[in-house]
Every structure is written in structure tokens, then in C-alpha cells.
JSON list of C-alpha atoms in Angstrom, two decimals:
[
{"chain": "A", "resi": 1, "resn": "MET", "atom": "CA", "xyz": [-96.87, 184.95, 127.56]},
{"chain": "A", "resi": 2, "resn": "SER", "atom": "CA", "xyz": [-94.08, 187.42, 125.74]},
{"chain": "A", "resi": 3, "resn": "PRO", "atom": "CA", "xyz": [-94.57, 191.29, 127.02]},
{"chain": "A", "resi": 4, "resn": "PRO", "atom": "CA", "xyz": [-96.36, 193.33, 124.22]},
{"chain": "A", "resi": 5, "resn": "ARG", "atom": "CA", "xyz": [-94.00, 193.91, 120.84]},
{"chain": "A", "resi": 6, "resn": "ASP", "atom": "CA", "xyz": [-94.43, 197.61, 121.20]},
{"chain": "A", "resi": 7, "resn": "LYS", "atom": "CA", "xyz": [-92.42, 197.16, 125.00]},
{"chain": "A", "resi": 8, "resn": "LYS", "atom": "CA", "xyz": [-89.51, 197.79, 124.83]},
{"chain": "A", "resi": 9, "resn": "PRO", "atom": "CA", "xyz": [-87.16, 196.02, 127.04]},
{"chain": "A", "resi": 10, "resn": "SER", "atom": "CA", "xyz": [-86.51, 198.44, 130.20]},
{"chain": "A", "resi": 11, "resn": "TRP", "atom": "CA", "xyz": [-83.44, 197.59, 132.50]},
{"chain": "A", "resi": 12, "resn": "ASP", "atom": "CA", "xyz": [-83.64, 200.95, 134.59]},
{"chain": "A", "resi": 13, "resn": "ARG", "atom": "CA", "xyz": [-87.42, 199.90, 135.45]},
{"chain": "A", "resi": 14, "resn": "LEU", "atom": "CA", "xyz": [-86.96, 196.63, 135.85]},
{"chain": "A", "resi": 15, "resn": "PHE", "atom": "CA", "xyz": [-83.73, 197.43, 138.07]},
{"chain": "A", "resi": 16, "resn": "GLU", "atom": "CA", "xyz": [-86.46, 200.05, 139.91]},
{"chain": "A", "resi": 17, "resn": "VAL", "atom": "CA", "xyz": [-88.83, 197.31, 140.50]},
{"chain": "A", "resi": 18, "resn": "ALA", "atom": "CA", "xyz": [-86.24, 194.62, 142.09]},
{"chain": "A", "resi": 19, "resn": "SER", "atom": "CA", "xyz": [-84.50, 197.78, 143.83]},
{"chain": "A", "resi": 20, "resn": "HIS", "atom": "CA", "xyz": [-87.57, 197.64, 145.94]},
{"chain": "A", "resi": 21, "resn": "GLN", "atom": "CA", "xyz": [-87.17, 194.15, 146.52]},
{"chain": "A", "resi": 22, "resn": "ASP", "atom": "CA", "xyz": [-83.81, 193.24, 147.72]},
{"chain": "A", "resi": 23, "resn": "GLY", "atom": "CA", "xyz": [-82.54, 193.40, 144.29]},
{"chain": "A", "resi": 24, "resn": "LEU", "atom": "CA", "xyz": [-85.48, 190.05, 143.46]},
{"chain": "A", "resi": 25, "resn": "PHE", "atom": "CA", "xyz": [-88.55, 190.50, 140.34]},
{"chain": "A", "resi": 26, "resn": "THR", "atom": "CA", "xyz": [-90.70, 187.49, 139.03]},
{"chain": "A", "resi": 27, "resn": "THR", "atom": "CA", "xyz": [-91.68, 187.01, 136.03]},
{"chain": "A", "resi": 28, "resn": "SER", "atom": "CA", "xyz": [-94.51, 188.95, 135.56]},
{"chain": "A", "resi": 29, "resn": "GLN", "atom": "CA", "xyz": [-92.49, 191.44, 136.78]},
{"chain": "A", "resi": 30, "resn": "ALA", "atom": "CA", "xyz": [-89.99, 191.81, 134.23]},
{"chain": "A", "resi": 31, "resn": "GLN", "atom": "CA", "xyz": [-92.60, 191.09, 130.85]},
{"chain": "A", "resi": 32, "resn": "GLU", "atom": "CA", "xyz": [-93.84, 194.54, 132.77]},
{"chain": "A", "resi": 33, "resn": "ALA", "atom": "CA", "xyz": [-90.53, 195.69, 132.08]},
{"chain": "A", "resi": 34, "resn": "GLY", "atom": "CA", "xyz": [-91.00, 194.33, 128.22]},
{"chain": "A", "resi": 35, "resn": "TYR", "atom": "CA", "xyz": [-88.69, 190.58, 129.10]},
{"chain": "A", "resi": 36, "resn": "SER", "atom": "CA", "xyz": [-89.69, 187.67, 127.27]},
{"chain": "A", "resi": 37, "resn": "PRO", "atom": "CA", "xyz": [-88.89, 184.65, 129.10]},
{"chain": "A", "resi": 38, "resn": "GLN", "atom": "CA", "xyz": [-85.96, 184.29, 125.91]},
{"chain": "A", "resi": 39, "resn": "LEU", "atom": "CA", "xyz": [-84.33, 187.25, 127.00]},
{"chain": "A", "resi": 40, "resn": "LEU", "atom": "CA", "xyz": [-84.56, 186.17, 130.40]},
{"chain": "A", "resi": 41, "resn": "ALA", "atom": "CA", "xyz": [-83.45, 183.02, 129.47]},
{"chain": "A", "resi": 42, "resn": "HIS", "atom": "CA", "xyz": [-80.33, 185.01, 127.80]},
{"chain": "A", "resi": 43, "resn": "HIS", "atom": "CA", "xyz": [-79.57, 187.40, 130.55]},
{"chain": "A", "resi": 44, "resn": "LEU", "atom": "CA", "xyz": [-78.93, 183.62, 133.24]},
{"chain": "A", "resi": 45, "resn": "ARG", "atom": "CA", "xyz": [-77.08, 182.38, 130.66]},
{"chain": "A", "resi": 46, "resn": "SER", "atom": "CA", "xyz": [-75.19, 185.22, 130.19]},
{"chain": "A", "resi": 47, "resn": "GLY", "atom": "CA", "xyz": [-74.77, 185.77, 134.36]},
{"chain": "A", "resi": 48, "resn": "ARG", "atom": "CA", "xyz": [-76.78, 189.39, 134.59]},
{"chain": "A", "resi": 49, "resn": "ILE", "atom": "CA", "xyz": [-79.92, 187.55, 136.99]},
{"chain": "A", "resi": 50, "resn": "ALA", "atom": "CA", "xyz": [-80.11, 183.95, 139.10]},
{"chain": "A", "resi": 51, "resn": "ARG", "atom": "CA", "xyz": [-82.65, 182.63, 139.50]},
{"chain": "A", "resi": 52, "resn": "VAL", "atom": "CA", "xyz": [-84.16, 182.29, 143.04]},
{"chain": "A", "resi": 53, "resn": "ARG", "atom": "CA", "xyz": [-87.13, 180.34, 142.11]},
{"chain": "A", "resi": 54, "resn": "ARG", "atom": "CA", "xyz": [-90.01, 179.12, 139.76]},
{"chain": "A", "resi": 55, "resn": "ALA", "atom": "CA", "xyz": [-90.47, 182.77, 137.90]},
{"chain": "A", "resi": 56, "resn": "ILE", "atom": "CA", "xyz": [-88.13, 184.63, 140.36]},
{"chain": "A", "resi": 57, "resn": "TYR", "atom": "CA", "xyz": [-84.83, 185.86, 139.86]},
{"chain": "A", "resi": 58, "resn": "ARG", "atom": "CA", "xyz": [-82.13, 188.28, 141.45]},
{"chain": "A", "resi": 59, "resn": "LEU", "atom": "CA", "xyz": [-79.89, 190.62, 139.70]},
{"chain": "A", "resi": 60, "resn": "VAL", "atom": "CA", "xyz": [-76.67, 189.38, 140.59]},
{"chain": "A", "resi": 61, "resn": "HIS", "atom": "CA", "xyz": [-74.64, 192.90, 141.10]},
{"chain": "A", "resi": 62, "resn": "PHE", "atom": "CA", "xyz": [-77.76, 193.87, 143.68]},
{"chain": "A", "resi": 63, "resn": "PRO", "atom": "CA", "xyz": [-76.43, 193.96, 147.84]},
{"chain": "A", "resi": 64, "resn": "LEU", "atom": "CA", "xyz": [-77.22, 190.91, 149.43]},
{"chain": "A", "resi": 65, "resn": "ALA", "atom": "CA", "xyz": [-80.19, 191.27, 151.66]},
{"chain": "A", "resi": 66, "resn": "ASP", "atom": "CA", "xyz": [-80.57, 188.99, 155.07]},
{"chain": "A", "resi": 67, "resn": "SER", "atom": "CA", "xyz": [-84.01, 189.18, 154.23]},
{"chain": "A", "resi": 68, "resn": "GLU", "atom": "CA", "xyz": [-83.81, 188.10, 151.27]},
{"chain": "A", "resi": 69, "resn": "ASP", "atom": "CA", "xyz": [-85.46, 184.61, 151.44]},
{"chain": "A", "resi": 70, "resn": "LEU", "atom": "CA", "xyz": [-88.73, 186.23, 152.78]},
{"chain": "A", "resi": 71, "resn": "THR", "atom": "CA", "xyz": [-88.75, 188.47, 149.88]},
{"chain": "A", "resi": 72, "resn": "ALA", "atom": "CA", "xyz": [-88.22, 185.38, 147.65]},
{"chain": "A", "resi": 73, "resn": "LEU", "atom": "CA", "xyz": [-92.05, 183.32, 149.95]},
{"chain": "A", "resi": 74, "resn": "TRP", "atom": "CA", "xyz": [-93.78, 186.75, 149.41]},
{"chain": "A", "resi": 75, "resn": "LEU", "atom": "CA", "xyz": [-93.65, 187.09, 145.84]},
{"chain": "A", "resi": 76, "resn": "TRP", "atom": "CA", "xyz": [-93.99, 183.77, 145.48]},
{"chain": "A", "resi": 77, "resn": "SER", "atom": "CA", "xyz": [-97.57, 184.82, 146.71]},
{"chain": "A", "resi": 78, "resn": "GLU", "atom": "CA", "xyz": [-98.19, 187.26, 144.34]},
{"chain": "A", "resi": 79, "resn": "ARG", "atom": "CA", "xyz": [-97.36, 189.73, 147.06]},
{"chain": "A", "resi": 80, "resn": "ARG", "atom": "CA", "xyz": [-100.58, 188.99, 148.58]},
{"chain": "A", "resi": 81, "resn": "GLY", "atom": "CA", "xyz": [-99.25, 187.10, 151.69]},
{"chain": "A", "resi": 82, "resn": "ALA", "atom": "CA", "xyz": [-97.96, 188.49, 155.31]},
{"chain": "A", "resi": 83, "resn": "PHE", "atom": "CA", "xyz": [-95.59, 187.69, 157.70]},
{"chain": "A", "resi": 84, "resn": "SER", "atom": "CA", "xyz": [-97.20, 185.71, 160.63]},
{"chain": "A", "resi": 85, "resn": "HIS", "atom": "CA", "xyz": [-97.51, 184.35, 164.32]},
{"chain": "A", "resi": 86, "resn": "GLU", "atom": "CA", "xyz": [-93.73, 183.57, 165.83]},
{"chain": "A", "resi": 87, "resn": "THR", "atom": "CA", "xyz": [-92.03, 184.89, 162.34]},
{"chain": "A", "resi": 88, "resn": "ALA", "atom": "CA", "xyz": [-93.87, 188.09, 162.77]},
{"chain": "A", "resi": 89, "resn": "LEU", "atom": "CA", "xyz": [-93.05, 188.10, 166.14]},
{"chain": "A", "resi": 90, "resn": "MET", "atom": "CA", "xyz": [-89.58, 187.36, 165.41]},
{"chain": "A", "resi": 91, "resn": "LEU", "atom": "CA", "xyz": [-88.87, 190.49, 162.96]},
{"chain": "A", "resi": 92, "resn": "HIS", "atom": "CA", "xyz": [-91.07, 192.85, 165.45]},
{"chain": "A", "resi": 93, "resn": "GLN", "atom": "CA", "xyz": [-88.53, 191.73, 167.79]},
{"chain": "A", "resi": 94, "resn": "LEU", "atom": "CA", "xyz": [-91.08, 191.17, 170.64]},
{"chain": "A", "resi": 95, "resn": "SER", "atom": "CA", "xyz": [-90.05, 187.55, 171.63]},
{"chain": "A", "resi": 96, "resn": "ASP", "atom": "CA", "xyz": [-87.53, 185.61, 171.88]},
{"chain": "A", "resi": 97, "resn": "ALA", "atom": "CA", "xyz": [-89.26, 182.98, 168.68]},
{"chain": "A", "resi": 98, "resn": "LEU", "atom": "CA", "xyz": [-86.69, 181.98, 166.60]},
{"chain": "A", "resi": 99, "resn": "PRO", "atom": "CA", "xyz": [-89.35, 180.21, 164.41]},
{"chain": "A", "resi": 100, "resn": "ARG", "atom": "CA", "xyz": [-87.74, 177.05, 162.62]},
{"chain": "A", "resi": 101, "resn": "ARG", "atom": "CA", "xyz": [-89.96, 177.74, 159.54]},
{"chain": "A", "resi": 102, "resn": "PRO", "atom": "CA", "xyz": [-91.19, 180.98, 157.69]},
{"chain": "A", "resi": 103, "resn": "HIS", "atom": "CA", "xyz": [-94.73, 181.68, 159.06]},
{"chain": "A", "resi": 104, "resn": "LEU", "atom": "CA", "xyz": [-97.40, 183.55, 156.65]},
{"chain": "A", "resi": 105, "resn": "THR", "atom": "CA", "xyz": [-100.67, 183.41, 156.15]},
{"chain": "A", "resi": 106, "resn": "LEU", "atom": "CA", "xyz": [-102.71, 183.43, 152.60]},
{"chain": "A", "resi": 107, "resn": "PRO", "atom": "CA", "xyz": [-105.93, 185.21, 151.62]},
{"chain": "A", "resi": 108, "resn": "CYS", "atom": "CA", "xyz": [-108.59, 182.70, 152.43]},
{"chain": "A", "resi": 109, "resn": "ASP", "atom": "CA", "xyz": [-109.59, 181.47, 148.35]},
{"chain": "A", "resi": 110, "resn": "TRP", "atom": "CA", "xyz": [-105.61, 180.13, 147.76]},
{"chain": "A", "resi": 111, "resn": "ARG", "atom": "CA", "xyz": [-107.76, 177.72, 150.16]},
{"chain": "A", "resi": 112, "resn": "ARG", "atom": "CA", "xyz": [-109.07, 176.95, 146.22]},
{"chain": "A", "resi": 113, "resn": "ARG", "atom": "CA", "xyz": [-105.37, 176.92, 145.14]},
{"chain": "A", "resi": 114, "resn": "ARG", "atom": "CA", "xyz": [-103.59, 173.62, 143.36]},
{"chain": "A", "resi": 115, "resn": "LEU", "atom": "CA", "xyz": [-100.23, 175.44, 144.98]},
{"chain": "A", "resi": 116, "resn": "ARG", "atom": "CA", "xyz": [-96.75, 173.98, 144.96]},
{"chain": "A", "resi": 117, "resn": "VAL", "atom": "CA", "xyz": [-95.73, 175.35, 148.05]},
{"chain": "A", "resi": 118, "resn": "PRO", "atom": "CA", "xyz": [-92.10, 176.05, 149.13]},
{"chain": "A", "resi": 119, "resn": "ALA", "atom": "CA", "xyz": [-90.99, 173.26, 151.39]},
{"chain": "A", "resi": 120, "resn": "GLU", "atom": "CA", "xyz": [-89.57, 175.77, 153.82]},
{"chain": "A", "resi": 121, "resn": "LEU", "atom": "CA", "xyz": [-92.94, 177.50, 154.63]},
{"chain": "A", "resi": 122, "resn": "THR", "atom": "CA", "xyz": [-95.53, 176.87, 156.96]},
{"chain": "A", "resi": 123, "resn": "LEU", "atom": "CA", "xyz": [-99.12, 178.15, 155.63]},
{"chain": "A", "resi": 124, "resn": "TYR", "atom": "CA", "xyz": [-102.19, 179.84, 157.36]},
{"chain": "A", "resi": 125, "resn": "TYR", "atom": "CA", "xyz": [-104.82, 181.20, 155.48]},
{"chain": "A", "resi": 126, "resn": "ALA", "atom": "CA", "xyz": [-107.34, 184.72, 156.60]},
{"chain": "A", "resi": 127, "resn": "ASP", "atom": "CA", "xyz": [-108.21, 187.44, 155.16]},
{"chain": "A", "resi": 128, "resn": "ILE", "atom": "CA", "xyz": [-106.13, 189.84, 156.86]},
{"chain": "A", "resi": 129, "resn": "GLU", "atom": "CA", "xyz": [-107.48, 193.63, 156.40]},
{"chain": "A", "resi": 130, "resn": "VAL", "atom": "CA", "xyz": [-105.20, 196.54, 155.68]},
{"chain": "A", "resi": 131, "resn": "GLU", "atom": "CA", "xyz": [-105.06, 198.02, 160.00]},
{"chain": "A", "resi": 132, "resn": "ASP", "atom": "CA", "xyz": [-103.55, 194.96, 159.90]},
{"chain": "A", "resi": 133, "resn": "ARG", "atom": "CA", "xyz": [-101.21, 194.97, 158.01]},
{"chain": "A", "resi": 134, "resn": "ALA", "atom": "CA", "xyz": [-97.34, 196.55, 158.02]},
{"chain": "A", "resi": 135, "resn": "TRP", "atom": "CA", "xyz": [-94.19, 196.34, 156.19]},
{"chain": "A", "resi": 136, "resn": "PHE", "atom": "CA", "xyz": [-90.67, 194.77, 157.61]},
{"chain": "A", "resi": 137, "resn": "GLY", "atom": "CA", "xyz": [-88.11, 196.25, 154.52]},
{"chain": "A", "resi": 138, "resn": "ALA", "atom": "CA", "xyz": [-89.02, 195.11, 151.20]},
{"chain": "A", "resi": 139, "resn": "VAL", "atom": "CA", "xyz": [-92.51, 192.50, 152.62]},
{"chain": "A", "resi": 140, "resn": "HIS", "atom": "CA", "xyz": [-95.72, 192.52, 154.73]},
{"chain": "A", "resi": 141, "resn": "VAL", "atom": "CA", "xyz": [-96.15, 191.32, 158.45]},
{"chain": "A", "resi": 142, "resn": "THR", "atom": "CA", "xyz": [-99.26, 190.92, 160.12]},
{"chain": "A", "resi": 143, "resn": "SER", "atom": "CA", "xyz": [-99.49, 193.95, 162.30]},
{"chain": "A", "resi": 144, "resn": "PRO", "atom": "CA", "xyz": [-97.88, 193.23, 166.26]},
{"chain": "A", "resi": 145, "resn": "ARG", "atom": "CA", "xyz": [-101.23, 193.24, 168.04]},
{"chain": "A", "resi": 146, "resn": "ARG", "atom": "CA", "xyz": [-102.40, 190.68, 164.91]},
{"chain": "A", "resi": 147, "resn": "ALA", "atom": "CA", "xyz": [-98.82, 188.70, 165.68]},
{"chain": "A", "resi": 148, "resn": "VAL", "atom": "CA", "xyz": [-99.40, 188.16, 168.99]},
{"chain": "A", "resi": 149, "resn": "VAL", "atom": "CA", "xyz": [-103.64, 187.26, 168.78]},
{"chain": "A", "resi": 150, "resn": "ASP", "atom": "CA", "xyz": [-102.34, 185.10, 166.25]},
{"chain": "A", "resi": 151, "resn": "CYS", "atom": "CA", "xyz": [-99.94, 183.45, 168.30]},
{"chain": "A", "resi": 152, "resn": "ALA", "atom": "CA", "xyz": [-102.84, 182.61, 171.39]},
{"chain": "A", "resi": 153, "resn": "ALA", "atom": "CA", "xyz": [-105.75, 181.78, 168.57]},
{"chain": "A", "resi": 154, "resn": "ALA", "atom": "CA", "xyz": [-102.62, 178.90, 167.35]},
{"chain": "A", "resi": 155, "resn": "SER", "atom": "CA", "xyz": [-101.54, 177.68, 170.84]},
{"chain": "A", "resi": 156, "resn": "VAL", "atom": "CA", "xyz": [-98.22, 179.53, 170.60]},
{"chain": "A", "resi": 157, "resn": "SER", "atom": "CA", "xyz": [-95.99, 179.11, 173.51]},
{"chain": "A", "resi": 158, "resn": "PRO", "atom": "CA", "xyz": [-97.54, 181.10, 176.45]},
{"chain": "A", "resi": 159, "resn": "GLU", "atom": "CA", "xyz": [-94.26, 181.97, 177.21]},
{"chain": "A", "resi": 160, "resn": "LEU", "atom": "CA", "xyz": [-93.50, 183.51, 174.40]},
{"chain": "A", "resi": 161, "resn": "VAL", "atom": "CA", "xyz": [-96.79, 184.68, 174.09]},
{"chain": "A", "resi": 162, "resn": "ALA", "atom": "CA", "xyz": [-96.55, 186.30, 177.87]},
{"chain": "A", "resi": 163, "resn": "GLN", "atom": "CA", "xyz": [-93.07, 188.46, 176.18]},
{"chain": "A", "resi": 164, "resn": "ALA", "atom": "CA", "xyz": [-94.73, 189.53, 173.22]},
{"chain": "A", "resi": 165, "resn": "VAL", "atom": "CA", "xyz": [-97.91, 190.76, 175.28]},
{"chain": "A", "resi": 166, "resn": "ASP", "atom": "CA", "xyz": [-94.99, 192.61, 178.48]},
{"chain": "A", "resi": 167, "resn": "GLU", "atom": "CA", "xyz": [-92.90, 194.06, 175.13]},
{"chain": "A", "resi": 168, "resn": "GLY", "atom": "CA", "xyz": [-95.92, 194.72, 173.24]},
{"chain": "A", "resi": 169, "resn": "LEU", "atom": "CA", "xyz": [-96.98, 196.44, 175.91]},
{"chain": "A", "resi": 170, "resn": "TYR", "atom": "CA", "xyz": [-94.53, 198.27, 177.13]},
{"chain": "A", "resi": 171, "resn": "ARG", "atom": "CA", "xyz": [-93.20, 200.17, 173.84]},
{"chain": "A", "resi": 172, "resn": "GLY", "atom": "CA", "xyz": [-97.66, 200.99, 173.96]},
{"chain": "A", "resi": 173, "resn": "LEU", "atom": "CA", "xyz": [-97.49, 199.12, 169.98]},
{"chain": "A", "resi": 174, "resn": "PHE", "atom": "CA", "xyz": [-101.79, 197.88, 171.50]},
{"chain": "A", "resi": 175, "resn": "THR", "atom": "CA", "xyz": [-103.85, 197.94, 175.10]},
{"chain": "A", "resi": 176, "resn": "LEU", "atom": "CA", "xyz": [-104.91, 195.16, 177.07]},
{"chain": "A", "resi": 177, "resn": "ALA", "atom": "CA", "xyz": [-108.34, 195.75, 175.63]},
{"chain": "A", "resi": 178, "resn": "MET", "atom": "CA", "xyz": [-106.66, 195.20, 171.92]},
{"chain": "A", "resi": 179, "resn": "ILE", "atom": "CA", "xyz": [-105.32, 191.31, 172.40]},
{"chain": "A", "resi": 180, "resn": "ALA", "atom": "CA", "xyz": [-108.12, 190.40, 174.54]},
{"chain": "A", "resi": 181, "resn": "PRO", "atom": "CA", "xyz": [-107.77, 186.75, 172.87]},
{"chain": "A", "resi": 182, "resn": "ALA", "atom": "CA", "xyz": [-104.21, 186.90, 173.78]},
{"chain": "A", "resi": 183, "resn": "VAL", "atom": "CA", "xyz": [-105.34, 187.89, 177.65]},
{"chain": "A", "resi": 184, "resn": "ASP", "atom": "CA", "xyz": [-106.69, 185.05, 177.87]},
{"chain": "A", "resi": 185, "resn": "TYR", "atom": "CA", "xyz": [-105.34, 182.39, 176.68]},
{"chain": "A", "resi": 186, "resn": "LEU", "atom": "CA", "xyz": [-102.77, 183.41, 178.76]},
{"chain": "A", "resi": 187, "resn": "ALA", "atom": "CA", "xyz": [-105.04, 183.09, 181.79]},
{"chain": "A", "resi": 188, "resn": "GLU", "atom": "CA", "xyz": [-105.30, 179.32, 181.06]},
{"chain": "A", "resi": 189, "resn": "PHE", "atom": "CA", "xyz": [-102.21, 179.10, 182.07]},
{"chain": "A", "resi": 190, "resn": "GLY", "atom": "CA", "xyz": [-102.41, 181.17, 184.59]},
{"chain": "A", "resi": 191, "resn": "VAL", "atom": "CA", "xyz": [-100.83, 184.13, 183.94]},
{"chain": "A", "resi": 192, "resn": "ALA", "atom": "CA", "xyz": [-102.29, 187.15, 185.04]},
{"chain": "A", "resi": 193, "resn": "VAL", "atom": "CA", "xyz": [-100.74, 190.19, 182.00]},
{"chain": "A", "resi": 194, "resn": "ASP", "atom": "CA", "xyz": [-100.83, 193.37, 183.56]},
{"chain": "A", "resi": 195, "resn": "GLU", "atom": "CA", "xyz": [-101.66, 197.06, 182.78]},
{"chain": "A", "resi": 196, "resn": "THR", "atom": "CA", "xyz": [-98.24, 198.85, 183.61]},
{"chain": "A", "resi": 197, "resn": "PRO", "atom": "CA", "xyz": [-95.91, 195.92, 182.63]},
{"chain": "A", "resi": 198, "resn": "THR", "atom": "CA", "xyz": [-92.33, 194.88, 183.80]},
{"chain": "A", "resi": 199, "resn": "VAL", "atom": "CA", "xyz": [-89.18, 193.90, 181.64]},
{"chain": "A", "resi": 200, "resn": "ARG", "atom": "CA", "xyz": [-89.46, 189.86, 181.27]},
{"chain": "A", "resi": 201, "resn": "ASP", "atom": "CA", "xyz": [-85.62, 188.52, 181.55]},
{"chain": "A", "resi": 202, "resn": "SER", "atom": "CA", "xyz": [-84.96, 188.43, 178.38]},
{"chain": "A", "resi": 203, "resn": "PRO", "atom": "CA", "xyz": [-81.05, 187.82, 177.27]},
{"chain": "A", "resi": 204, "resn": "SER", "atom": "CA", "xyz": [-82.07, 189.03, 173.26]},
{"chain": "A", "resi": 205, "resn": "LEU", "atom": "CA", "xyz": [-84.52, 191.81, 173.82]},
{"chain": "A", "resi": 206, "resn": "GLN", "atom": "CA", "xyz": [-81.94, 193.20, 176.64]},
{"chain": "A", "resi": 207, "resn": "SER", "atom": "CA", "xyz": [-78.57, 193.15, 174.07]},
{"chain": "A", "resi": 208, "resn": "ARG", "atom": "CA", "xyz": [-80.91, 195.07, 172.34]},
{"chain": "A", "resi": 209, "resn": "GLY", "atom": "CA", "xyz": [-80.74, 198.45, 175.41]},
{"chain": "A", "resi": 210, "resn": "ARG", "atom": "CA", "xyz": [-83.78, 197.92, 176.77]},
{"chain": "A", "resi": 211, "resn": "THR", "atom": "CA", "xyz": [-83.68, 197.83, 180.72]},
{"chain": "A", "resi": 212, "resn": "SER", "atom": "CA", "xyz": [-86.27, 197.62, 183.69]},
{"chain": "A", "resi": 213, "resn": "PRO", "atom": "CA", "xyz": [-88.36, 201.01, 183.99]},
{"chain": "A", "resi": 214, "resn": "ALA", "atom": "CA", "xyz": [-88.27, 202.95, 187.72]}
]
């Protein structure tokens, strides 16, 4: 679909959108800025923009961001998804989780869609309330509380869940009552959770300057 005839292309408007998305933008966002598919193709050939994946582009001269891959996947979800589960633990620095593939939760009604799911993505479906969403740079991520509870529900390694619970309690990100399902999950493995956590041995957490409370 081409932009309205009375909407002139505005590079400033397109740049403003992309600047909040690690230099990325979608075809529909470009159309809102007055760029037709033909004009996008022209800038693609000239090297001013580059295609990241289907219907998603980046401004070539925009500084590269470490989170660009996540931003591209979030734009693929039409900005409806939220990175979750172990990916959320990693982004919130709650544990040593290093998932091989990003975990993204989409709204339940997306189950009915015929999606071209990126091969590198692990999908979940749930309707996430506003209070359970947070920002990580340009993308949505589930809140620390929601991340821990989701990981417990998905039977993620109890060691990672216990570490995330301990870290979250230490940083005051949630209370035991707020993560009751995760506490119950850990109890199945004989792991008791204390309201006053102690630091677990974790090189990555220690490298962030975390020290044990006196």
C-alpha cells in the first residue's frame, strides 16, 4: 500500500521513529513517514538503508546497537510481543541464563494467525498485563516477577529459577507473595526460599559488583 498522495516523504520523521528502535523501522512505519515501497527500494539500492528481515529495515549510518537483533524480532511482532522466560531473566540480570534462542510471548489471539515465525525464535502465547511489562532499551520485556513465575511454569532449571528468585528478592524487585508459584515450584525440588536471601556463587552476578550482605 502506498502512502497518501498528500503525505510527502519526511526523512526527519522516519529518522525520529527509527532512532527509538535502534535505527530500525518497518515498512508500515516508513509509509506513515511518506515512503512508498518504490521509494524504499530506491534508498535500498542507493545504500541509505538496508534490509534486516522481511518488512524491516535499518538506517545504514545509525550506530549499531547490541540489542538490534531483539529489536528486529520485536518489530516483527508488530510491537505486541514481550521478551520473556529465560530471555527476560538475562535482560533483567537475574540469573546466569544464556538462552540459545530468544523467548518471546505473543498475545493469545496471535495463535490463530498464520505466522512466518523467525527460525531463531521460541514463542509463547499469553496476554500480558501492562503492569507485567517493562522496557529494555527499545523493546518490551516481561517484569522480573512475571519472568520468574513464567520460568517456573515452563519448568526451567530450578537452579536458574532459584538464582533469579534470590537475586530479585535481594534487589527488592518482588516479594515472596508476588512469586508464590515459583516458590511452590522450587519446593518440589526441596529448595526453600528465604525472604532475606543470601548471595549464591555466581561469577556473572559477582562481576557486576554484587557482594554478600553482612
